[in-house]
Coordinates of C-alpha atoms and ligand atoms in Angstrom, one line a residue:
X1 CA -119.0 -60.0 -76.8
X2 CA -116.3 -58.0 -75.2
X3 CA -113.2 -58.8 -73.1
X4 CA -114.9 -57.2 -70.0
X5 CA -118.4 -56.1 -68.8
X6 CA -119.7 -53.6 -66.5
X7 CA -119.8 -56.2 -63.7
X8 CA -116.1 -56.4 -63.8
X9 CA -115.7 -52.7 -62.8
X10 CA -115.0 -52.1 -58.9
X11 CA -117.9 -49.7 -58.6
X12 CA -118.2 -50.2 -54.6
X13 CA -114.3 -48.6 -54.6
X14 CA -115.6 -45.4 -55.9
X15 CA -114.1 -42.6 -53.8
X16 CA -115.8 -39.4 -54.3
X17 CA -112.9 -37.4 -52.4
X18 CA -110.8 -38.3 -55.0
X19 CA -112.8 -36.9 -58.0
X20 CA -110.8 -34.1 -60.1
X21 CA -113.8 -32.1 -61.1
X22 CA -112.0 -30.8 -64.3
X23 CA -112.2 -34.6 -65.6
X24 CA -116.1 -34.6 -65.1
X25 CA -116.9 -32.8 -67.9
X26 CA -114.4 -34.7 -70.2
X27 CA -115.7 -37.9 -69.0
X28 CA -119.2 -37.0 -69.7
X29 CA -118.4 -35.9 -73.2
X30 CA -116.7 -38.7 -73.7
X31 CA -119.7 -41.2 -72.9
X32 CA -121.8 -39.6 -75.6
X33 CA -119.2 -40.1 -78.6
X34 CA -118.7 -43.5 -77.5
X35 CA -122.5 -44.3 -77.2
X36 CA -122.7 -43.5 -81.0
X37 CA -120.2 -46.7 -81.9
X38 CA -123.4 -48.6 -83.0
X39 CA -124.3 -46.3 -85.6
X40 CA -120.5 -46.3 -86.9
X41 CA -120.8 -50.2 -86.8
X42 CA -123.5 -50.1 -89.0
X43 CA -121.8 -48.1 -91.4
X44 CA -118.9 -50.3 -91.7
X45 CA -121.1 -53.1 -92.2
X46 CA -122.7 -51.2 -95.3
X47 CA -119.1 -50.6 -96.6
X48 CA -117.7 -53.7 -96.3
X49 CA -121.1 -55.6 -97.6
X50 CA -119.7 -58.7 -98.8
X51 CA -116.9 -59.4 -96.2
X52 CA -119.0 -61.4 -93.4
X53 CA -115.5 -61.8 -91.3
X54 CA -114.9 -58.0 -91.1
X55 CA -118.6 -57.4 -90.4
X56 CA -118.8 -59.7 -87.7
X57 CA -115.8 -58.0 -86.1
X58 CA -117.3 -54.8 -86.7
X59 CA -120.4 -55.6 -84.8
X60 CA -118.4 -56.7 -81.9
X61 CA -116.4 -53.3 -82.3
X62 CA -119.6 -51.3 -82.1
X63 CA -120.7 -53.1 -78.9
X64 CA -117.5 -52.4 -77.2
X65 CA -117.5 -48.7 -78.0
X66 CA -121.0 -48.9 -76.7
X67 CA -120.1 -50.3 -73.8
X68 CA -117.4 -47.8 -73.3
X69 CA -120.1 -45.1 -73.3
X70 CA -122.0 -46.9 -70.5
X71 CA -118.9 -47.3 -68.3
X72 CA -118.1 -43.7 -68.6
X73 CA -121.7 -42.5 -68.0
X74 CA -122.1 -44.6 -65.0
X75 CA -118.8 -43.2 -63.5
X76 CA -120.1 -39.7 -64.4
X77 CA -123.4 -40.1 -62.6
X78 CA -121.4 -41.3 -59.7
X79 CA -119.1 -38.0 -59.7
X80 CA -122.1 -36.0 -60.3
X81 CA -125.4 -37.5 -59.7
X82 CA -127.2 -34.6 -61.6
X83 CA -125.8 -36.0 -64.8
X84 CA -128.7 -37.4 -66.8
X85 CA -127.0 -39.4 -69.8
X86 CA -130.4 -40.6 -71.5
X87 CA -131.2 -36.7 -71.8
X88 CA -127.6 -35.5 -72.7
X89 CA -127.4 -38.5 -75.5
X90 CA -130.6 -37.3 -77.0
X91 CA -129.4 -33.8 -77.0
X92 CA -126.2 -35.0 -78.6
X93 CA -127.9 -36.9 -81.5
X94 CA -130.5 -34.3 -82.3
X95 CA -127.6 -31.7 -82.7
X96 CA -124.8 -33.6 -84.0
X97 CA -125.8 -36.0 -87.1
X98 CA -123.5 -37.8 -89.5
X99 CA -124.6 -39.1 -92.8
X100 CA -123.9 -42.7 -92.6
X101 CA -126.4 -43.4 -95.8
X102 CA -123.6 -44.7 -98.0
X103 CA -122.4 -47.9 -99.4
X104 CA -119.0 -46.7 -99.8
X105 CA -116.4 -45.0 -97.6
X106 CA -116.3 -41.3 -98.1
X107 CA -112.6 -41.9 -97.7
X108 CA -112.7 -43.4 -101.3
X109 CA -111.5 -47.1 -100.5
X110 CA -112.0 -49.6 -98.0
X111 CA -108.3 -49.3 -97.0
X112 CA -108.6 -45.5 -96.8
X113 CA -111.7 -46.2 -94.5
X114 CA -109.6 -48.5 -92.2
X115 CA -106.8 -46.0 -92.2
X116 CA -109.2 -43.2 -90.9
X117 CA -110.6 -45.8 -88.3
X118 CA -106.8 -46.3 -87.1
X119 CA -106.5 -42.7 -86.6
X120 CA -109.8 -42.6 -84.3
X121 CA -108.1 -45.6 -82.4
X122 CA -105.0 -43.9 -81.8
X123 CA -106.5 -40.9 -80.6
X124 CA -108.9 -42.7 -78.3
X125 CA -106.1 -45.3 -76.9
X126 CA -103.6 -42.3 -76.2
X127 CA -106.7 -40.1 -74.7
X128 CA -107.7 -42.8 -72.4
X129 CA -104.2 -43.8 -71.5
X130 CA -103.7 -40.1 -70.6
X131 CA -107.0 -39.7 -68.7
X132 CA -106.3 -42.9 -66.8
X133 CA -103.0 -41.7 -65.6
X134 CA -104.4 -38.3 -64.7
X135 CA -107.4 -39.7 -62.6
X136 CA -106.6 -40.1 -58.9
X137 CA -110.1 -41.8 -58.4
X138 CA -109.5 -45.4 -58.8
X139 CA -112.7 -46.5 -60.5
X140 CA -112.3 -44.2 -63.2
X141 CA -108.5 -44.9 -63.5
X142 CA -109.5 -48.7 -64.0
X143 CA -112.2 -48.1 -66.5
X144 CA -109.7 -45.9 -68.4
X145 CA -107.0 -48.7 -68.3
X146 CA -109.7 -51.3 -69.9
X147 CA -111.0 -48.7 -72.2
X148 CA -107.3 -48.0 -73.5
X149 CA -106.6 -51.7 -73.7
X150 CA -109.8 -52.1 -75.9
X151 CA -109.0 -49.0 -78.3
X152 CA -105.4 -50.6 -78.9
X153 CA -106.8 -53.8 -79.8
X154 CA -109.4 -51.8 -82.2
X155 CA -106.3 -50.2 -83.9
X156 CA -104.8 -53.4 -84.5
X157 CA -108.0 -54.7 -86.1
X158 CA -108.5 -51.9 -88.4
X159 CA -104.7 -51.8 -89.2
X160 CA -104.7 -55.4 -90.3
X161 CA -107.7 -55.1 -92.3
X162 CA -106.3 -52.0 -93.9
X163 CA -103.2 -54.0 -95.0
X164 CA -105.3 -56.9 -96.4
X165 CA -107.4 -54.4 -98.5
X166 CA -104.3 -52.4 -99.4
X167 CA -102.9 -55.6 -101.4
X168 CA -105.9 -55.2 -103.6
X169 CA -106.2 -51.4 -103.8
X170 CA -102.9 -50.2 -104.0
X171 CA -103.2 -47.1 -102.0
X172 CA -99.9 -45.3 -101.8
X173 CA -98.2 -43.7 -98.9
X174 CA -99.1 -40.2 -99.9
X175 CA -102.8 -41.1 -100.2
X176 CA -102.6 -42.9 -97.2
X177 CA -101.1 -39.8 -95.2
X178 CA -103.9 -37.8 -96.7
X179 CA -106.2 -39.8 -95.5
X180 CA -104.7 -40.0 -92.0
X181 CA -104.2 -36.2 -91.9
X182 CA -107.7 -35.5 -93.3
X183 CA -109.1 -37.5 -90.5
X184 CA -107.0 -36.1 -87.7
X185 CA -108.2 -32.5 -89.4
X186 CA -111.7 -33.8 -88.8
X187 CA -111.3 -34.1 -85.1
X188 CA -111.8 -30.1 -85.0
X189 CA -115.2 -30.8 -86.4
X190 CA -118.3 -30.4 -84.1
X191 CA -118.2 -33.9 -82.8
X192 CA -116.0 -33.6 -79.9
X193 CA -117.1 -29.8 -79.1
X194 CA -121.0 -30.8 -79.6
X195 CA -120.8 -33.6 -77.0
X196 CA -119.0 -31.4 -74.8
X197 CA -121.9 -28.9 -75.0
X198 CA -124.5 -31.5 -74.8
X199 CA -123.0 -33.4 -71.8
X200 CA -122.4 -30.3 -69.9
X201 CA -124.6 -27.6 -70.8
X202 CA -128.5 -27.7 -70.7
X203 CA -129.8 -24.2 -71.1
X204 CA -127.2 -21.9 -73.3
X205 CA -127.4 -22.0 -76.9
X206 CA -124.8 -23.9 -78.8
X207 CA -121.2 -21.8 -79.5
X208 CA -119.2 -23.9 -81.4
X209 CA -115.8 -21.8 -80.6
X210 CA -116.6 -21.8 -76.9
X211 CA -117.5 -25.5 -76.4
X212 CA -114.3 -26.8 -78.4
X213 CA -111.9 -24.1 -76.6
X214 CA -113.4 -25.8 -73.5
X215 CA -113.1 -29.4 -74.5
X216 CA -109.4 -29.2 -75.9
X217 CA -108.2 -27.0 -73.1
X218 CA -109.0 -29.7 -70.7
X219 CA -108.2 -32.9 -72.9
X220 CA -104.9 -31.4 -74.3
X221 CA -103.8 -30.8 -70.4
X222 CA -104.1 -34.7 -69.8
X223 CA -101.1 -35.6 -72.6
X224 CA -97.6 -36.2 -71.5
X225 CA -94.6 -36.7 -73.8
X226 CA -94.8 -40.3 -73.9
X227 CA -98.3 -40.3 -75.1
X228 CA -97.6 -38.3 -78.0
X229 CA -94.8 -40.1 -79.1
X230 CA -96.6 -43.5 -79.2
X231 CA -99.5 -42.0 -81.0
X232 CA -97.2 -40.6 -83.8
X233 CA -95.3 -44.0 -83.9
X234 CA -98.8 -45.5 -84.4
X235 CA -99.8 -42.9 -86.7
X236 CA -96.5 -43.3 -89.1
X237 CA -96.9 -47.1 -88.9
X238 CA -100.7 -46.9 -90.2
X239 CA -99.6 -45.0 -93.0
X240 CA -96.5 -47.1 -94.2
X241 CA -93.8 -44.9 -93.0
X242 CA -90.6 -45.7 -90.1
X243 CA -92.4 -45.4 -86.8
X244 CA -89.3 -44.5 -85.0
X245 CA -86.9 -42.3 -87.1
X246 CA -86.3 -38.7 -87.3
X247 CA -89.6 -37.9 -88.9
X248 CA -91.1 -39.5 -85.6
X249 CA -88.9 -37.1 -83.8
X250 CA -89.8 -34.1 -85.3
X251 CA -93.5 -35.0 -85.8
X252 CA -93.6 -35.9 -81.9
X253 CA -92.2 -32.5 -80.9
X254 CA -94.5 -30.6 -83.4
X255 CA -97.5 -32.6 -82.1
X256 CA -96.4 -31.7 -78.5
X257 CA -95.8 -28.0 -79.1
X258 CA -99.5 -27.8 -80.7
X259 CA -100.9 -29.6 -77.4
X260 CA -99.0 -27.3 -75.1
X261 CA -100.5 -24.4 -77.2
X262 CA -104.0 -25.8 -76.8
X263 CA -103.7 -26.6 -73.1
X264 CA -102.8 -23.1 -72.5
X265 CA -105.1 -21.3 -74.8
X266 CA -106.7 -18.4 -72.9
X267 CA -110.4 -18.6 -72.4
X268 CA -112.2 -15.2 -73.6
X269 CA -115.4 -16.9 -72.4
X270 CA -117.1 -17.8 -69.3
X271 CA -116.6 -21.6 -68.5
X272 CA -119.4 -24.0 -69.1
Ligands
FE2_301 FE1 -114.0 -46.3 -77.4
FE2_302 FE1 -112.2 -47.9 -80.3

């Protein structure tokens, strides 16, 4: 059971006049990705087959991710009554499949799996913080505030579990950094682009390049330097490096520059 439910959201305060239309496609896409949380939770329970305590935490984590999807989908339906979450989610699941049929992590170890999960939670906690701060509509701001707090708690769960398993598996800093950078690079794969497509496009064929550019252009524009600095510090901590030294400042500057490039990326295609 999570720390909040959909009934805690003040839906009656929804203000259509304050909806930013640029955020609606991003919220729709996020609702699909979050709703896939149950499948990830089942996979984690297989990877940690003999760890009952972590399995219970993973089950609760999956429920919370699914609830994030439900809250975002409900807000998207208020902002755009034509949004049909069930159809969009079916389209997303039909077109984007992850092979979860393994009992071992594809990161090579349980601690590696936890570091990869930390990267995802760093991404989501910073994203929902940025989205909530950009949202002028009060219900979306409230949903994002609650989700961002959950994502931060998820990061702590996976970080703590990683530390527990690191004492047995002895994954060095470079190996951890490789896992972290590999997971960040995977963010470029189909998942977010396909979610953006499935949530916002119903007739045109999938064009990954176009969907990816549309998604990242919208998402990158939400970030401010303090979001990036915090995400970099959390990343360095997860891989066992000093979170607030010279490396942190350099990595934050590089990440901020990369985000600015993405936010300004010209679209050579028509908007979805
Ligand atoms: Fe989430
Ligand atoms: Fe999460």
